[in-house]
Amino acid sequence: EVQLVESGGGLVQPGRSMKLSCAASGFTFNNYDMAWVCQAPKKGLEWVATISYDGSSTYYRDSVKGRFTISRDNAKSTLYLQMDSLRSEDTATYYCARHSLSGYGYWGQGVMVTVSS
Amino acid sequence: DIQMTQSPASLSASLGETVTIECLASEDIYSNLAWYQQKPGKSPQLLIYYANSLNDGVPSRFSGSGSGTQYSLKINSLQSEDVSIYFCQQNYDSPWTFGGGTKLELK
């Protein structure tokens, strides 16, 4: 059974950093591109970043370029999102998802990040 | 960026009714369109991929259609468990954008 389990969320002050993790199991992690998708409270879904199966390519939405870094450790089957210079508008639930050309077939349960002083 | 315009934003329907949700892309996405269902407090779940392919385990009352820039999700014989928010997403090009969502409620 495919499982994606996020961790690392919480309350953080504006301008500070936070690192999210997503532990994957039930599939061959290093065969798949992975993504982070966020959802602000009571709002829609927004793609944040994607990393290729081997980590060689990364893609970001414009609003997080230069502030967020997606990475992965295939030996640990774990996906990461390093979030720096956080802003109040980054407040959202962050989901990790298995990325494919047909869509996101598997999602984690999500982790809440609140950016507030 | 490819903009995805979803309509309606909200929808109220009766049990057993057929409902249709539309999604319009700002340019041709060549059927690289997915539909997701998100129940309250839960993660989104993939319903349809490549515009009209039903994901494993999804009831056959759900169907997708469309091409080019216009796509739709149809739910036949609405059930109470279908009360959710539905999102479309284009998988054609980065940034992989979502529609604004359609909140489906029971009348």
PDB file of C-alpha atoms in Angstrom:
ATOM      1  CA  GLU A   1       0.000   0.000   0.000  1.00  0.00           C
ATOM      2  CA  VAL A   2       1.344   3.392  -1.002  1.00  0.00           C
ATOM      3  CA  GLN A   3       1.803   5.718   1.955  1.00  0.00           C
ATOM      4  CA  LEU A   4       3.026   9.295   2.101  1.00  0.00           C
ATOM      5  CA  VAL A   5       3.437  10.765   5.579  1.00  0.00           C
ATOM      6  CA  GLU A   6       4.331  14.420   6.011  1.00  0.00           C
ATOM      7  CA  SER A   7       5.911  15.953   9.090  1.00  0.00           C
ATOM      8  CA  GLY A   8       7.563  19.150  10.225  1.00  0.00           C
ATOM      9  CA  GLY A   9       4.759  21.689  10.136  1.00  0.00           C
ATOM     10  CA  GLY A  10       3.700  24.144  12.817  1.00  0.00           C
ATOM     11  CA  LEU A  11       3.795  27.823  13.720  1.00  0.00           C
ATOM     12  CA  VAL A  12       6.687  29.936  12.466  1.00  0.00           C
ATOM     13  CA  GLN A  13       7.387  33.659  12.459  1.00  0.00           C
ATOM     14  CA  PRO A  14       7.568  35.635   9.227  1.00  0.00           C
ATOM     15  CA  GLY A  15      11.049  35.622   7.747  1.00  0.00           C
ATOM     16  CA  ARG A  16      12.031  32.387   9.479  1.00  0.00           C
ATOM     17  CA  SER A  17      12.576  28.918   8.008  1.00  0.00           C
ATOM     18  CA  MET A  18      10.891  25.542   8.238  1.00  0.00           C
ATOM     19  CA  LYS A  19      11.641  22.156   6.693  1.00  0.00           C
ATOM     20  CA  LEU A  20       8.944  19.666   5.776  1.00  0.00           C
ATOM     21  CA  SER A  21       9.549  15.961   5.271  1.00  0.00           C
ATOM     22  CA  CYS A  22       7.507  13.311   3.518  1.00  0.00           C
ATOM     23  CA  ALA A  23       8.266   9.654   4.215  1.00  0.00           C
ATOM     24  CA  ALA A  24       7.220   7.373   1.374  1.00  0.00           C
ATOM     25  CA  SER A  25       6.537   3.658   1.465  1.00  0.00           C
ATOM     26  CA  GLY A  26       4.777   0.968  -0.542  1.00  0.00           C
ATOM     27  CA  PHE A  27       6.365   1.813  -3.869  1.00  0.00           C
ATOM     28  CA  THR A  28       9.809   2.201  -5.437  1.00  0.00           C
ATOM     29  CA  PHE A  29      10.423   5.815  -4.448  1.00  0.00           C
ATOM     30  CA  ASN A  30      13.345   6.432  -6.806  1.00  0.00           C
ATOM     31  CA  ASN A  31      11.197   5.563  -9.831  1.00  0.00           C
ATOM     32  CA  TYR A  32       8.843   8.522  -9.397  1.00  0.00           C
ATOM     33  CA  ASP A  33       8.843  12.276  -9.605  1.00  0.00           C
ATOM     34  CA  MET A  34       7.440  13.846  -6.450  1.00  0.00           C
ATOM     35  CA  ALA A  35       5.686  17.118  -5.711  1.00  0.00           C
ATOM     36  CA  TRP A  36       4.481  19.460  -3.011  1.00  0.00           C
ATOM     37  CA  VAL A  37       1.013  20.995  -3.314  1.00  0.00           C
ATOM     38  CA  CYS A  38      -0.422  23.514  -0.892  1.00  0.00           C
ATOM     39  CA  GLN A  39      -3.890  24.660   0.101  1.00  0.00           C
ATOM     40  CA  ALA A  40      -4.456  27.876   2.023  1.00  0.00           C
ATOM     41  CA  PRO A  41      -7.311  27.758   4.540  1.00  0.00           C
ATOM     42  CA  LYS A  42     -10.670  27.515   2.760  1.00  0.00           C
ATOM     43  CA  LYS A  43      -8.918  28.005  -0.593  1.00  0.00           C
ATOM     44  CA  GLY A  44      -8.038  25.922  -3.635  1.00  0.00           C
ATOM     45  CA  LEU A  45      -5.042  23.776  -4.463  1.00  0.00           C
ATOM     46  CA  GLU A  46      -1.753  25.246  -5.675  1.00  0.00           C
ATOM     47  CA  TRP A  47       1.182  23.298  -7.045  1.00  0.00           C
ATOM     48  CA  VAL A  48       4.365  24.368  -5.225  1.00  0.00           C
ATOM     49  CA  ALA A  49       7.304  22.343  -6.546  1.00  0.00           C
ATOM     50  CA  THR A  50       8.265  19.106  -8.283  1.00  0.00           C
ATOM     51  CA  ILE A  51      11.472  17.102  -8.281  1.00  0.00           C
ATOM     52  CA  SER A  52      12.432  14.448 -10.791  1.00  0.00           C
ATOM     53  CA  TYR A  53      12.873  10.818  -9.764  1.00  0.00           C
ATOM     54  CA  ASP A  54      16.648  11.174  -9.475  1.00  0.00           C
ATOM     55  CA  GLY A  55      16.729  14.719  -8.104  1.00  0.00           C
ATOM     56  CA  SER A  56      18.409  16.107 -11.184  1.00  0.00           C
ATOM     57  CA  SER A  57      15.564  18.463 -12.109  1.00  0.00           C
ATOM     58  CA  THR A  58      13.440  20.736  -9.969  1.00  0.00           C
ATOM     59  CA  TYR A  59      10.526  23.005 -10.790  1.00  0.00           C
ATOM     60  CA  TYR A  60       8.930  25.743  -8.693  1.00  0.00           C
ATOM     61  CA  ARG A  61       5.960  28.076  -8.856  1.00  0.00           C
ATOM     62  CA  ASP A  62       7.081  31.675  -9.269  1.00  0.00           C
ATOM     63  CA  SER A  63       5.996  32.812  -5.797  1.00  0.00           C
ATOM     64  CA  VAL A  64       8.403  30.409  -4.060  1.00  0.00           C
ATOM     65  CA  LYS A  65      11.386  30.509  -6.410  1.00  0.00           C
ATOM     66  CA  GLY A  66      14.509  31.465  -4.497  1.00  0.00           C
ATOM     67  CA  ARG A  67      12.825  30.843  -1.132  1.00  0.00           C
ATOM     68  CA  PHE A  68      11.808  27.169  -1.215  1.00  0.00           C
ATOM     69  CA  THR A  69      13.997  24.188  -2.075  1.00  0.00           C
ATOM     70  CA  ILE A  70      12.627  20.754  -2.915  1.00  0.00           C
ATOM     71  CA  SER A  71      14.985  17.813  -2.432  1.00  0.00           C
ATOM     72  CA  ARG A  72      14.905  14.080  -1.890  1.00  0.00           C
ATOM     73  CA  ASP A  73      16.915  11.295  -0.324  1.00  0.00           C
ATOM     74  CA  ASN A  74      16.205   8.157  -2.340  1.00  0.00           C
ATOM     75  CA  ALA A  75      18.113   5.978   0.120  1.00  0.00           C
ATOM     76  CA  LYS A  76      15.657   7.048   2.813  1.00  0.00           C
ATOM     77  CA  SER A  77      12.594   7.261   0.513  1.00  0.00           C
ATOM     78  CA  THR A  78      12.020  10.760   1.808  1.00  0.00           C
ATOM     79  CA  LEU A  79      11.012  14.016   0.133  1.00  0.00           C
ATOM     80  CA  TYR A  80      11.801  17.409   1.631  1.00  0.00           C
ATOM     81  CA  LEU A  81      10.712  21.011   1.293  1.00  0.00           C
ATOM     82  CA  GLN A  82      13.015  23.622   2.798  1.00  0.00           C
ATOM     83  CA  MET A  83      11.071  26.842   3.188  1.00  0.00           C
ATOM     84  CA  ASP A  84      13.050  30.024   3.863  1.00  0.00           C
ATOM     85  CA  SER A  85      12.003  33.672   4.221  1.00  0.00           C
ATOM     86  CA  LEU A  86       8.478  32.570   5.030  1.00  0.00           C
ATOM     87  CA  ARG A  87       5.609  34.984   4.492  1.00  0.00           C
ATOM     88  CA  SER A  88       2.094  35.106   5.896  1.00  0.00           C
ATOM     89  CA  GLU A  89       0.770  34.137   2.463  1.00  0.00           C
ATOM     90  CA  ASP A  90       2.676  30.814   2.720  1.00  0.00           C
ATOM     91  CA  THR A  91       0.236  29.761   5.457  1.00  0.00           C
ATOM     92  CA  ALA A  92      -1.366  26.586   4.148  1.00  0.00           C
ATOM     93  CA  THR A  93      -1.660  22.846   4.428  1.00  0.00           C
ATOM     94  CA  TYR A  94       1.190  21.285   2.470  1.00  0.00           C
ATOM     95  CA  TYR A  95       0.689  17.927   0.804  1.00  0.00           C
ATOM     96  CA  CYS A  96       3.318  15.740  -0.750  1.00  0.00           C
ATOM     97  CA  ALA A  97       2.121  13.833  -3.773  1.00  0.00           C
ATOM     98  CA  ARG A  98       3.432  11.350  -6.282  1.00  0.00           C
ATOM     99  CA  HIS A  99       3.749  13.309  -9.501  1.00  0.00           C
ATOM    100  CA  SER A 100       3.012  11.811 -12.901  1.00  0.00           C
ATOM    101  CA  LEU A 101       1.866  13.056 -16.281  1.00  0.00           C
ATOM    102  CA  SER A 102      -1.566  11.607 -15.524  1.00  0.00           C
ATOM    103  CA  GLY A 103      -1.918  13.513 -12.270  1.00  0.00           C
ATOM    104  CA  TYR A 104      -1.327  13.052  -8.572  1.00  0.00           C
ATOM    105  CA  GLY A 105      -2.530   9.555  -7.815  1.00  0.00           C
ATOM    106  CA  TYR A 106      -1.288   9.477  -4.225  1.00  0.00           C
ATOM    107  CA  TRP A 107      -1.310  12.201  -1.584  1.00  0.00           C
ATOM    108  CA  GLY A 108      -0.142  12.462   1.983  1.00  0.00           C
ATOM    109  CA  GLN A 109      -2.456  13.523   4.772  1.00  0.00           C
ATOM    110  CA  GLY A 110      -1.047  17.034   4.721  1.00  0.00           C
ATOM    111  CA  VAL A 111       0.814  19.154   7.265  1.00  0.00           C
ATOM    112  CA  MET A 112      -0.233  22.633   8.383  1.00  0.00           C
ATOM    113  CA  VAL A 113       2.203  25.524   8.220  1.00  0.00           C
ATOM    114  CA  THR A 114       1.161  28.757   9.903  1.00  0.00           C
ATOM    115  CA  VAL A 115       3.300  31.840   9.353  1.00  0.00           C
ATOM    116  CA  SER A 116       2.470  34.425  11.983  1.00  0.00           C
ATOM    117  CA  SER A 117       4.111  36.622  14.573  1.00  0.00           C
TER     118      SER A 117
ATOM    119  CA  ASP B   1       0.986  30.061 -17.313  1.00  0.00           C
ATOM    120  CA  ILE B   2      -2.085  28.035 -18.285  1.00  0.00           C
ATOM    121  CA  GLN B   3      -5.173  29.306 -16.472  1.00  0.00           C
ATOM    122  CA  MET B   4      -7.875  26.817 -15.498  1.00  0.00           C
ATOM    123  CA  THR B   5     -11.358  28.275 -15.086  1.00  0.00           C
ATOM    124  CA  GLN B   6     -13.793  25.976 -13.354  1.00  0.00           C
ATOM    125  CA  SER B   7     -17.564  26.417 -13.219  1.00  0.00           C
ATOM    126  CA  PRO B   8     -19.777  26.610 -11.364  1.00  0.00           C
ATOM    127  CA  ALA B   9     -18.029  27.592  -8.127  1.00  0.00           C
ATOM    128  CA  SER B  10     -20.811  25.925  -6.175  1.00  0.00           C
ATOM    129  CA  LEU B  11     -23.608  23.562  -7.028  1.00  0.00           C
ATOM    130  CA  SER B  12     -26.606  22.210  -5.173  1.00  0.00           C
ATOM    131  CA  ALA B  13     -28.260  19.032  -6.419  1.00  0.00           C
ATOM    132  CA  SER B  14     -30.637  16.319  -5.240  1.00  0.00           C
ATOM    133  CA  LEU B  15     -29.886  12.657  -4.636  1.00  0.00           C
ATOM    134  CA  GLY B  16     -30.104  10.693  -7.863  1.00  0.00           C
ATOM    135  CA  GLU B  17     -29.591  13.770 -10.018  1.00  0.00           C
ATOM    136  CA  THR B  18     -26.916  14.097 -12.702  1.00  0.00           C
ATOM    137  CA  VAL B  19     -24.459  16.969 -12.310  1.00  0.00           C
ATOM    138  CA  THR B  20     -21.820  18.381 -14.618  1.00  0.00           C
ATOM    139  CA  ILE B  21     -18.795  20.491 -13.742  1.00  0.00           C
ATOM    140  CA  GLU B  22     -16.888  22.356 -16.424  1.00  0.00           C
ATOM    141  CA  CYS B  23     -13.234  23.285 -16.723  1.00  0.00           C
ATOM    142  CA  LEU B  24     -11.850  25.658 -19.343  1.00  0.00           C
ATOM    143  CA  ALA B  25      -8.137  25.905 -20.065  1.00  0.00           C
ATOM    144  CA  SER B  26      -6.601  29.116 -21.388  1.00  0.00           C
ATOM    145  CA  GLU B  27      -4.871  27.111 -24.122  1.00  0.00           C
ATOM    146  CA  ASP B  28      -4.964  23.637 -25.612  1.00  0.00           C
ATOM    147  CA  ILE B  29      -3.826  21.075 -23.025  1.00  0.00           C
ATOM    148  CA  TYR B  30      -4.245  18.046 -25.292  1.00  0.00           C
ATOM    149  CA  SER B  31      -6.393  16.081 -22.820  1.00  0.00           C
ATOM    150  CA  ASN B  32      -3.772  16.315 -20.065  1.00  0.00           C
ATOM    151  CA  LEU B  33      -6.525  16.990 -17.555  1.00  0.00           C
ATOM    152  CA  ALA B  34      -7.185  15.406 -14.187  1.00  0.00           C
ATOM    153  CA  TRP B  35     -10.161  15.664 -11.830  1.00  0.00           C
ATOM    154  CA  TYR B  36      -9.877  15.368  -8.052  1.00  0.00           C
ATOM    155  CA  GLN B  37     -12.410  14.980  -5.270  1.00  0.00           C
ATOM    156  CA  GLN B  38     -11.697  16.452  -1.848  1.00  0.00           C
ATOM    157  CA  LYS B  39     -13.968  15.578   1.045  1.00  0.00           C
ATOM    158  CA  PRO B  40     -14.029  17.868   4.090  1.00  0.00           C
ATOM    159  CA  GLY B  41     -10.831  17.596   6.117  1.00  0.00           C
ATOM    160  CA  LYS B  42      -9.303  15.045   3.743  1.00  0.00           C
ATOM    161  CA  SER B  43      -6.620  14.965   1.076  1.00  0.00           C
ATOM    162  CA  PRO B  44      -7.656  15.206  -2.571  1.00  0.00           C
ATOM    163  CA  GLN B  45      -8.237  11.941  -4.418  1.00  0.00           C
ATOM    164  CA  LEU B  46      -7.667  11.402  -8.126  1.00  0.00           C
ATOM    165  CA  LEU B  47     -10.907  10.560  -9.951  1.00  0.00           C
ATOM    166  CA  ILE B  48     -10.148  10.975 -13.648  1.00  0.00           C
ATOM    167  CA  TYR B  49      -6.902  11.275 -15.599  1.00  0.00           C
ATOM    168  CA  TYR B  50      -6.159  12.039 -19.242  1.00  0.00           C
ATOM    169  CA  ALA B  51      -9.569  13.722 -19.354  1.00  0.00           C
ATOM    170  CA  ASN B  52     -11.645  10.534 -19.508  1.00  0.00           C
ATOM    171  CA  SER B  53      -9.821   7.635 -17.789  1.00  0.00           C
ATOM    172  CA  LEU B  54     -11.360   6.475 -14.528  1.00  0.00           C
ATOM    173  CA  ASN B  55      -8.862   5.942 -11.714  1.00  0.00           C
ATOM    174  CA  ASP B  56      -8.861   2.568  -9.981  1.00  0.00           C
ATOM    175  CA  GLY B  57     -11.633   2.186  -7.435  1.00  0.00           C
ATOM    176  CA  VAL B  58     -13.628   5.201  -8.581  1.00  0.00           C
ATOM    177  CA  PRO B  59     -17.335   4.450  -9.063  1.00  0.00           C
ATOM    178  CA  SER B  60     -18.516   4.255 -12.649  1.00  0.00           C
ATOM    179  CA  ARG B  61     -21.070   7.023 -12.067  1.00  0.00           C
ATOM    180  CA  PHE B  62     -18.130   9.409 -12.485  1.00  0.00           C
ATOM    181  CA  SER B  63     -17.030  10.200 -16.026  1.00  0.00           C
ATOM    182  CA  GLY B  64     -14.867  12.756 -17.764  1.00  0.00           C
ATOM    183  CA  SER B  65     -14.907  14.133 -21.266  1.00  0.00           C
ATOM    184  CA  GLY B  66     -13.531  16.919 -23.374  1.00  0.00           C
ATOM    185  CA  SER B  67     -10.602  17.933 -25.516  1.00  0.00           C
ATOM    186  CA  GLY B  68      -8.624  20.988 -26.480  1.00  0.00           C
ATOM    187  CA  THR B  69      -9.511  23.657 -23.959  1.00  0.00           C
ATOM    188  CA  GLN B  70     -12.916  22.419 -22.725  1.00  0.00           C
ATOM    189  CA  TYR B  71     -13.450  19.570 -20.269  1.00  0.00           C
ATOM    190  CA  SER B  72     -16.205  18.325 -18.035  1.00  0.00           C
ATOM    191  CA  LEU B  73     -16.804  15.967 -15.136  1.00  0.00           C
ATOM    192  CA  LYS B  74     -20.186  14.268 -14.943  1.00  0.00           C
ATOM    193  CA  ILE B  75     -21.615  12.519 -11.910  1.00  0.00           C
ATOM    194  CA  ASN B  76     -24.603  10.305 -12.626  1.00  0.00           C
ATOM    195  CA  SER B  77     -27.122   9.382  -9.957  1.00  0.00           C
ATOM    196  CA  LEU B  78     -25.694  11.622  -7.233  1.00  0.00           C
ATOM    197  CA  GLN B  79     -25.021   9.905  -3.915  1.00  0.00           C
ATOM    198  CA  SER B  80     -24.668  11.491  -0.474  1.00  0.00           C
ATOM    199  CA  GLU B  81     -20.996  10.511  -0.356  1.00  0.00           C
ATOM    200  CA  ASP B  82     -20.344  12.653  -3.437  1.00  0.00           C
ATOM    201  CA  VAL B  83     -20.676  15.836  -1.371  1.00  0.00           C
ATOM    202  CA  SER B  84     -17.183  17.270  -1.844  1.00  0.00           C
ATOM    203  CA  ILE B  85     -15.142  19.907  -3.555  1.00  0.00           C
ATOM    204  CA  TYR B  86     -14.000  18.986  -7.047  1.00  0.00           C
ATOM    205  CA  PHE B  87     -10.885  20.364  -8.733  1.00  0.00           C
ATOM    206  CA  CYS B  88      -9.558  20.081 -12.251  1.00  0.00           C
ATOM    207  CA  GLN B  89      -5.826  20.251 -12.996  1.00  0.00           C
ATOM    208  CA  GLN B  90      -3.844  20.526 -16.186  1.00  0.00           C
ATOM    209  CA  ASN B  91      -0.822  18.234 -16.452  1.00  0.00           C
ATOM    210  CA  TYR B  92       0.354  19.554 -19.789  1.00  0.00           C
ATOM    211  CA  ASP B  93       2.898  22.140 -18.729  1.00  0.00           C
ATOM    212  CA  SER B  94       4.593  23.684 -15.708  1.00  0.00           C
ATOM    213  CA  PRO B  95       3.292  25.336 -13.599  1.00  0.00           C
ATOM    214  CA  TRP B  96       0.748  22.557 -13.204  1.00  0.00           C
ATOM    215  CA  THR B  97      -2.305  24.616 -12.414  1.00  0.00           C
ATOM    216  CA  PHE B  98      -5.594  23.759 -10.748  1.00  0.00           C
ATOM    217  CA  GLY B  99      -9.053  25.130 -11.256  1.00  0.00           C
ATOM    218  CA  GLY B 100     -10.620  27.118  -8.427  1.00  0.00           C
ATOM    219  CA  GLY B 101     -12.828  24.248  -7.331  1.00  0.00           C
ATOM    220  CA  THR B 102     -16.537  23.420  -7.345  1.00  0.00           C
ATOM    221  CA  LYS B 103     -18.299  22.838  -4.049  1.00  0.00           C
ATOM    222  CA  LEU B 104     -21.031  20.257  -4.477  1.00  0.00           C
ATOM    223  CA  GLU B 105     -23.793  20.147  -1.875  1.00  0.00           C
ATOM    224  CA  LEU B 106     -27.044  18.271  -1.507  1.00  0.00           C
ATOM    225  CA  LYS B 107     -30.269  20.154  -2.036  1.00  0.00           C
TER     226      LYS B 107
END
